[in-house]
Coordinates of C-alpha atoms and ligand atoms in Angstrom, one line a residue:
X1 CA 0.0 0.0 0.0
X2 CA 1.5 3.3 -1.1
X3 CA 0.6 5.8 1.6
X4 CA 1.0 9.5 1.0
X5 CA 1.4 12.1 3.7
X6 CA -1.0 14.6 2.0
X7 CA -3.6 13.9 -0.6
X8 CA -5.1 17.0 -2.1
X9 CA -8.6 16.7 -3.7
X10 CA -9.0 19.3 -6.4
X11 CA -6.4 20.8 -8.7
X12 CA -7.5 24.5 -8.8
X13 CA -5.4 27.3 -7.3
X14 CA -5.9 26.1 -3.7
X15 CA -4.9 22.5 -4.6
X16 CA -1.9 23.6 -6.7
X17 CA -0.5 25.9 -4.1
X18 CA -1.1 23.3 -1.4
X19 CA 1.0 20.9 -3.5
X20 CA 3.8 23.4 -3.7
X21 CA 3.7 24.2 0.0
X22 CA 3.4 20.5 1.0
X23 CA 6.6 19.8 -0.9
X24 CA 8.3 22.7 0.8
X25 CA 7.4 21.0 4.1
X26 CA 8.9 17.7 3.0
X27 CA 5.5 15.9 2.7
X28 CA 4.9 13.2 0.1
X29 CA 2.0 14.7 -1.9
X30 CA -0.6 13.7 -4.4
X31 CA -3.3 15.7 -6.2
X32 CA -6.5 14.1 -7.5
X33 CA -8.4 16.1 -10.0
X34 CA -11.6 15.2 -11.9
X35 CA -10.9 17.3 -15.0
X36 CA -8.4 16.2 -17.7
X37 CA -6.3 19.3 -16.8
X38 CA -5.2 21.2 -13.7
X39 CA -6.2 24.8 -13.0
X40 CA -9.8 24.5 -11.6
X41 CA -12.4 27.1 -12.3
X42 CA -9.8 29.4 -13.9
X43 CA -9.9 27.2 -17.0
X44 CA -13.5 28.5 -17.5
X45 CA -12.2 32.0 -18.1
X46 CA -8.7 31.4 -19.4
X47 CA -8.8 34.2 -21.9
X48 CA -9.8 36.8 -19.3
X49 CA -7.3 39.2 -17.7
X50 CA -6.5 38.8 -14.0
X51 CA -5.6 42.0 -12.2
X52 CA -6.1 41.3 -8.5
X53 CA -3.5 38.7 -7.7
X54 CA -0.8 40.2 -5.4
X55 CA 2.6 41.0 -7.0
X56 CA 1.3 39.8 -10.4
X57 CA 1.0 42.4 -13.2
X58 CA -2.2 41.9 -15.3
X59 CA -2.0 38.4 -16.8
X60 CA -4.2 36.2 -18.9
X61 CA -5.9 33.7 -16.6
X62 CA -4.7 30.8 -18.8
X63 CA -1.1 32.0 -18.5
X64 CA -1.6 32.3 -14.7
X65 CA -2.7 28.7 -14.6
X66 CA 0.5 27.7 -16.3
X67 CA 2.5 29.6 -13.7
X68 CA 0.5 27.9 -10.9
X69 CA 1.1 24.5 -12.4
X70 CA 4.8 25.1 -12.8
X71 CA 5.1 26.1 -9.2
X72 CA 3.0 23.2 -8.0
X73 CA 5.4 20.8 -9.8
X74 CA 8.5 22.1 -7.9
X75 CA 8.7 19.1 -5.6
X76 CA 7.2 16.5 -8.1
X77 CA 3.9 15.7 -6.5
X78 CA 2.0 12.7 -8.0
X79 CA -0.9 14.0 -10.2
X80 CA -4.0 11.9 -10.9
X81 CA -6.2 13.5 -13.6
X82 CA -9.6 12.4 -14.8
X83 CA -10.2 11.0 -11.4
X84 CA -13.3 11.9 -9.4
X85 CA -13.2 11.3 -5.7
X86 CA -16.4 9.6 -4.7
X87 CA -15.9 8.8 -1.1
X88 CA -13.4 9.2 1.8
X89 CA -13.3 6.9 4.7
X90 CA -10.8 5.9 7.4
X91 CA -9.4 2.4 8.0
X92 CA -6.7 1.6 10.6
X93 CA -5.7 5.2 11.0
X94 CA -5.3 5.8 7.2
X95 CA -7.6 7.8 5.0
X96 CA -8.9 5.7 2.0
X97 CA -9.9 7.8 -0.9
X98 CA -12.1 6.1 -3.5
X99 CA -12.4 7.4 -7.0
X100 CA -15.2 6.6 -9.4
X101 CA -12.9 4.6 -11.7
X102 CA -12.6 2.1 -8.8
X103 CA -9.2 3.1 -7.6
X104 CA -8.1 3.5 -4.0
X105 CA -5.7 6.1 -2.7
X106 CA -4.2 6.0 0.8
X107 CA -3.1 9.0 2.8
X108 CA -2.2 10.1 6.3
X109 CA -4.0 13.4 5.8
X110 CA -6.4 14.9 3.3
X111 CA -6.8 18.5 2.0
X112 CA -10.1 19.1 0.4
X113 CA -9.7 21.8 -2.3
X114 CA -12.7 21.1 -4.4
X115 CA -13.8 24.7 -4.8
X116 CA -17.5 25.0 -5.8
X117 CA -17.5 21.4 -7.1
X118 CA -17.2 20.0 -10.6
X119 CA -18.3 22.5 -13.2
X120 CA -19.5 21.5 -16.7
X121 CA -21.1 23.7 -19.2
X122 CA -24.9 23.4 -19.8
X123 CA -25.1 21.9 -23.3
X124 CA -27.3 22.9 -26.2
X125 CA -30.3 20.5 -26.2
X126 CA -30.4 19.9 -29.9
X127 CA -30.0 16.4 -31.3
X128 CA -26.7 15.8 -32.9
X129 CA -25.2 19.1 -31.6
X130 CA -22.4 17.2 -29.9
X131 CA -20.8 16.2 -33.2
X132 CA -19.9 19.9 -33.9
X133 CA -18.2 20.4 -30.5
X134 CA -14.7 19.8 -31.9
X135 CA -15.5 21.9 -34.9
X136 CA -17.4 25.2 -34.7
X137 CA -19.7 24.8 -31.7
X138 CA -18.0 26.1 -28.5
X139 CA -18.8 26.1 -24.8
X140 CA -15.7 28.1 -23.9
X141 CA -13.3 30.4 -25.7
X142 CA -9.7 29.2 -25.4
X143 CA -8.2 31.7 -27.8
X144 CA -9.6 34.7 -29.6
X145 CA -7.4 34.4 -32.7
X146 CA -9.5 31.4 -33.9
X147 CA -12.5 33.8 -34.4
X148 CA -10.6 36.4 -36.5
X149 CA -12.7 37.5 -39.4
X150 CA -15.6 35.1 -38.5
X151 CA -19.3 35.6 -38.1
X152 CA -20.0 34.5 -34.6
X153 CA -23.3 33.8 -32.9
X154 CA -23.3 33.9 -29.2
X155 CA -26.2 32.3 -27.3
X156 CA -26.8 33.6 -23.7
X157 CA -27.4 36.9 -22.0
X158 CA -25.5 36.7 -18.7
X159 CA -22.1 38.0 -17.8
X160 CA -20.2 35.1 -19.4
X161 CA -22.0 35.5 -22.8
X162 CA -21.8 39.3 -22.9
X163 CA -18.2 39.4 -21.8
X164 CA -17.3 37.1 -24.7
X165 CA -19.3 39.2 -27.1
X166 CA -17.4 42.3 -26.1
X167 CA -14.0 40.5 -26.4
X168 CA -15.0 39.3 -29.9
X169 CA -16.1 42.7 -31.1
X170 CA -12.5 43.6 -32.1
X171 CA -11.7 40.2 -33.6
X172 CA -14.7 38.8 -35.3
X173 CA -16.2 40.1 -38.6
X174 CA -19.7 40.1 -37.0
X175 CA -21.1 39.2 -33.6
X176 CA -24.7 38.4 -33.0
X177 CA -26.2 37.7 -29.6
X178 CA -29.4 35.8 -29.0
X179 CA -31.0 35.3 -25.6
X180 CA -34.2 33.5 -24.6
X181 CA -35.3 36.2 -22.1
X182 CA -36.7 39.7 -22.6
X183 CA -33.6 41.5 -21.3
X184 CA -29.9 40.8 -21.1
X185 CA -28.8 40.2 -17.5
X186 CA -25.1 41.0 -17.8
X187 CA -23.4 44.1 -16.4
X188 CA -24.8 47.3 -17.8
X189 CA -21.5 48.7 -18.9
X190 CA -20.8 45.6 -21.1
X191 CA -24.2 45.7 -22.6
X192 CA -23.7 49.4 -23.4
X193 CA -20.5 48.5 -25.3
X194 CA -22.4 46.0 -27.5
X195 CA -25.1 48.6 -28.3
X196 CA -22.4 51.2 -29.2
X197 CA -21.0 48.8 -31.8
X198 CA -24.6 48.1 -33.1
X199 CA -24.3 44.4 -32.4
X200 CA -27.4 42.5 -33.4
X201 CA -29.1 41.4 -30.2
X202 CA -32.1 39.1 -30.6
X203 CA -34.2 38.7 -27.5
X204 CA -36.9 36.2 -26.8
X205 CA -34.9 34.0 -29.2
X206 CA -33.4 30.5 -29.1
X207 CA -31.6 28.1 -31.4
X208 CA -34.0 25.4 -32.6
X209 CA -31.8 23.5 -35.1
X210 CA -28.4 23.5 -36.7
X211 CA -27.8 23.1 -40.4
X212 CA -24.5 21.8 -41.6
X213 CA -22.5 22.4 -44.8
X214 CA -22.4 19.8 -47.6
X215 CA -19.8 17.5 -46.1
X216 CA -21.5 17.9 -42.7
X217 CA -18.1 18.9 -41.2
X218 CA -19.4 22.1 -39.5
X219 CA -22.5 24.2 -38.8
X220 CA -23.3 26.6 -41.5
X221 CA -26.6 28.0 -40.4
X222 CA -28.4 28.4 -37.1
X223 CA -32.1 28.2 -37.2
X224 CA -33.6 30.5 -34.6
X225 CA -37.1 31.0 -33.2
X226 CA -37.9 34.5 -32.1
X227 CA -41.3 35.5 -30.8
X228 CA -42.8 32.6 -32.8
X229 CA -41.0 33.5 -36.0
X230 CA -38.3 31.4 -37.6
X231 CA -35.0 33.1 -38.7
X232 CA -31.8 31.6 -40.2
X233 CA -28.4 33.1 -39.5
X234 CA -25.2 32.1 -41.3
X235 CA -22.4 31.4 -38.9
X236 CA -18.7 30.5 -38.9
X237 CA -18.9 29.7 -35.2
X238 CA -21.5 29.4 -32.4
X239 CA -20.6 30.1 -28.8
X240 CA -23.0 28.7 -26.1
X241 CA -22.8 30.4 -22.7
X242 CA -25.8 29.0 -20.9
X243 CA -24.1 28.7 -17.5
X244 CA -22.7 25.7 -15.7
X245 CA -23.9 22.6 -14.0
X246 CA -22.3 22.1 -10.6
X247 CA -21.8 18.6 -9.2
X248 CA -20.9 18.3 -5.5
X249 CA -21.1 14.6 -4.8
X250 CA -18.1 14.1 -2.6
X251 CA -19.1 11.7 0.3
X252 CA -17.5 11.2 3.7
X253 CA -18.1 8.0 5.7
X254 CA -20.5 9.0 8.5
X255 CA -17.8 8.7 11.3
X256 CA -15.6 11.3 9.5
X257 CA -18.2 13.6 8.1
X258 CA -16.9 17.2 8.7
X259 CA -19.2 20.0 9.8
X260 CA -20.6 21.9 6.8
X261 CA -22.3 25.3 6.3
X262 CA -25.2 25.6 3.9
X263 CA -24.8 21.8 3.3
X264 CA -21.7 22.3 1.3
X265 CA -18.8 24.5 2.6
X266 CA -16.5 22.9 5.1
X267 CA -16.3 24.8 8.4
X268 CA -12.8 25.6 9.6
X269 CA -12.2 25.4 13.3
X270 CA -9.1 27.6 12.8
X271 CA -5.9 27.1 10.6
X272 CA -8.1 25.5 7.9
X273 CA -8.7 22.4 10.1
X274 CA -12.1 20.8 9.6
X275 CA -14.0 19.3 12.5
X276 CA -12.4 15.9 11.6
X277 CA -8.8 15.5 12.7
X278 CA -6.6 14.8 9.7
X279 CA -8.9 16.4 7.2
X280 CA -8.1 20.0 6.2
X281 CA -9.7 22.4 3.6
X282 CA -8.5 25.2 1.4
X283 CA -9.9 27.6 -1.1
X284 CA -13.5 28.2 -2.1
X285 CA -14.7 25.1 -0.2
X286 CA -13.7 26.3 3.2
X287 CA -15.6 28.8 5.3
X288 CA -14.6 30.9 8.3
X289 CA -15.0 34.5 9.4
X290 CA -13.1 37.0 7.3
X291 CA -12.7 34.5 4.4
X292 CA -11.5 36.0 1.2
X293 CA -13.2 34.2 -1.7
X294 CA -10.5 35.1 -4.3
X295 CA -7.5 33.4 -5.8
X296 CA -5.2 35.2 -3.3
X297 CA -7.3 33.9 -0.4
X298 CA -6.7 30.3 -1.7
X299 CA -3.0 30.7 -1.1
X300 CA -3.3 31.6 2.5
X301 CA -5.7 28.7 3.0
X302 CA -3.2 26.4 1.4
X303 CA -0.4 27.4 3.7
X304 CA -2.6 27.1 6.8
X305 CA -4.0 23.7 5.7
X306 CA -0.5 22.3 4.9
X307 CA 1.0 23.5 8.1
X308 CA -1.9 22.0 10.0
X309 CA -1.4 18.7 8.2
X310 CA 2.3 18.8 9.0
X311 CA 1.6 19.3 12.7
X312 CA -1.1 16.7 12.7
X313 CA 1.5 14.1 11.5
X314 CA 4.5 15.6 13.4
X315 CA 3.4 17.5 16.4
X316 CA 7.0 18.5 17.2
X317 CA 7.6 20.1 13.7
X318 CA 7.9 23.8 13.3
X319 CA 4.5 25.5 13.2
X320 CA 5.4 27.4 10.0
X321 CA 7.5 26.5 7.0
X322 CA 10.8 28.4 6.6
X323 CA 10.7 31.4 4.3
X324 CA 11.8 30.6 0.8
X325 CA 14.5 33.3 0.6
X326 CA 16.5 31.5 3.3
X327 CA 15.5 28.0 2.7
X328 CA 18.2 25.5 1.8
X329 CA 15.7 23.4 -0.1
X330 CA 16.0 25.9 -2.9
X331 CA 19.8 26.1 -2.9
X332 CA 20.4 24.0 -6.0
X333 CA 17.3 25.3 -7.8
X334 CA 18.4 28.9 -7.1
X335 CA 21.8 28.1 -8.6
X336 CA 20.3 26.7 -11.8
X337 CA 18.1 29.8 -12.1
X338 CA 21.0 32.1 -11.7
X339 CA 23.1 30.1 -14.1
X340 CA 20.4 30.4 -16.8
X341 CA 20.0 34.1 -16.1
X342 CA 23.7 34.9 -16.5
X343 CA 24.4 32.4 -19.2
Ligands
LIG1 C1 -16.1 33.7 -14.0 C2 -15.2 33.8 -12.8 C3 -14.3 34.8 -12.7 C4 -13.4 35.0 -11.7 N1 -12.5 36.0 -11.6 C5 -11.6 36.1 -10.6 C6 -10.7 37.1 -10.6 O1 -10.6 37.9 -11.4 N2 -9.8 37.1 -9.5 C7 -9.9 36.3 -8.4 O2 -9.1 36.3 -7.5 N3 -10.8 35.3 -8.4 C8 -11.7 35.1 -9.5 N4 -12.6 34.2 -9.5 C9 -12.7 33.2 -8.3 C10 -11.6 32.2 -8.4 O3 -11.7 31.5 -9.7 C11 -11.8 31.2 -7.3 O4 -11.8 31.8 -6.1 C12 -10.7 30.1 -7.3 O5 -10.7 29.4 -8.6 C13 -11.0 29.1 -6.2 O6 -10.0 28.1 -6.3 P1 -10.2 26.6 -5.7 O7 -8.9 25.9 -5.9 O8 -10.7 26.8 -4.3 O9 -11.4 26.0 -6.5 P2 -11.6 25.7 -8.0 O10 -10.9 26.6 -8.9 O11 -13.1 25.6 -8.2 O12 -11.0 24.2 -8.2 C14 -11.5 23.1 -7.6 C15 -11.1 21.9 -8.4 O13 -11.6 20.7 -7.7 C16 -12.0 19.7 -8.6 N5 -13.0 18.8 -8.0 C17 -14.2 19.2 -7.4 N6 -14.7 18.1 -6.9 C18 -13.9 17.0 -7.1 C19 -13.9 15.6 -6.9 N7 -15.0 15.1 -6.2 N8 -12.9 14.9 -7.3 C20 -11.8 15.4 -7.9 N9 -11.7 16.7 -8.2 C21 -12.8 17.5 -7.8 C22 -12.7 20.6 -9.7 O14 -12.8 19.9 -10.9 C23 -11.7 21.8 -9.8 O15 -10.7 21.6 -10.7 C24 -13.5 34.0 -10.6 C25 -14.5 33.0 -10.6 C26 -15.3 32.9 -11.7 C27 -16.3 31.8 -11.8

């Protein structure tokens, strides 16, 4: 049985920084993440600019994820992707973490960093739509360049949809927004921008079918129903922004069920400890007074959770990790960085 010191559930910013810090504290570390890639919720908005992370000039969220991942790998944690944790129980003093693919992971401590749960985009309910997903039907925008000179139809009226529409204004040849309600619900300033550019906004409208080109390789026309009338719009791309389904099915065996708030968030009793010894929590999932629900808050939680895990396993250990500037663990790595810099 391969027993880890710390197993982190969730590979978002809280999980990734926990992995870095856990390595800094000499703990054998594993991350289990449901999605096929690390980064958590930030992957939903990877083309947006982040301004509010301390010490970080404005940066594309996708690039920021790459930095987080690079830092998380500093001490070579084990990474398990495409693995959804189904249940956590405790047997003979060791946590047993069961994933839905039937695998078992063993750990002395667990850090829950599952954020708001597993997010997946709400899909277009049109028969056969899925076959265009790798072509010109999109549920997220990974890079704006792909849309250069294209006619893009955006379905949705919330912040996500309207933010994309605004970003695409300067890239696409034409942007059309359709929304099933009577009014857009996004921020007013963003809606104003769309109106300034005379973007076609079709309200009380929804896509009813998709017509493909001759070789059926992509969607050519979206058929839309608006106020009972049928319209056809030629498209190069369709972006669907109908929100996200959130799945929160992580179970704890009854004897190690931590206290929750609002039936989901894990209550911290201080230092990101849950009410169950050996189980800690970091990031959006943990709740306490003065909690900062931002990326920067996840870093503080990660440090607290890892230090708590360390003390749980080694009560005589230092309460805090040593600062990185004076930490011998980085001696060799510092040397390599300096050599590269002055090469
Ligand atoms: C649209 C949007 C814009 C935002 N903009 C900003 C911003 O500008 N600045 C800022 O500071 N913050 C921003 N935030 C908030 C920020 O994204 C979150 O605070 C941060 O991502 C929380 O990180 P986390 O690691 O706690 O959780 P998450 O990022 O949610 O990561 C949790 C991870 O756990 C995984 N997971 C969940 N359950 C399981 C399971 N059972 N098994 C395995 N894996 C599981 C999920 O797949 C996910 O990858 C924004 C959020 C949104 C939605």
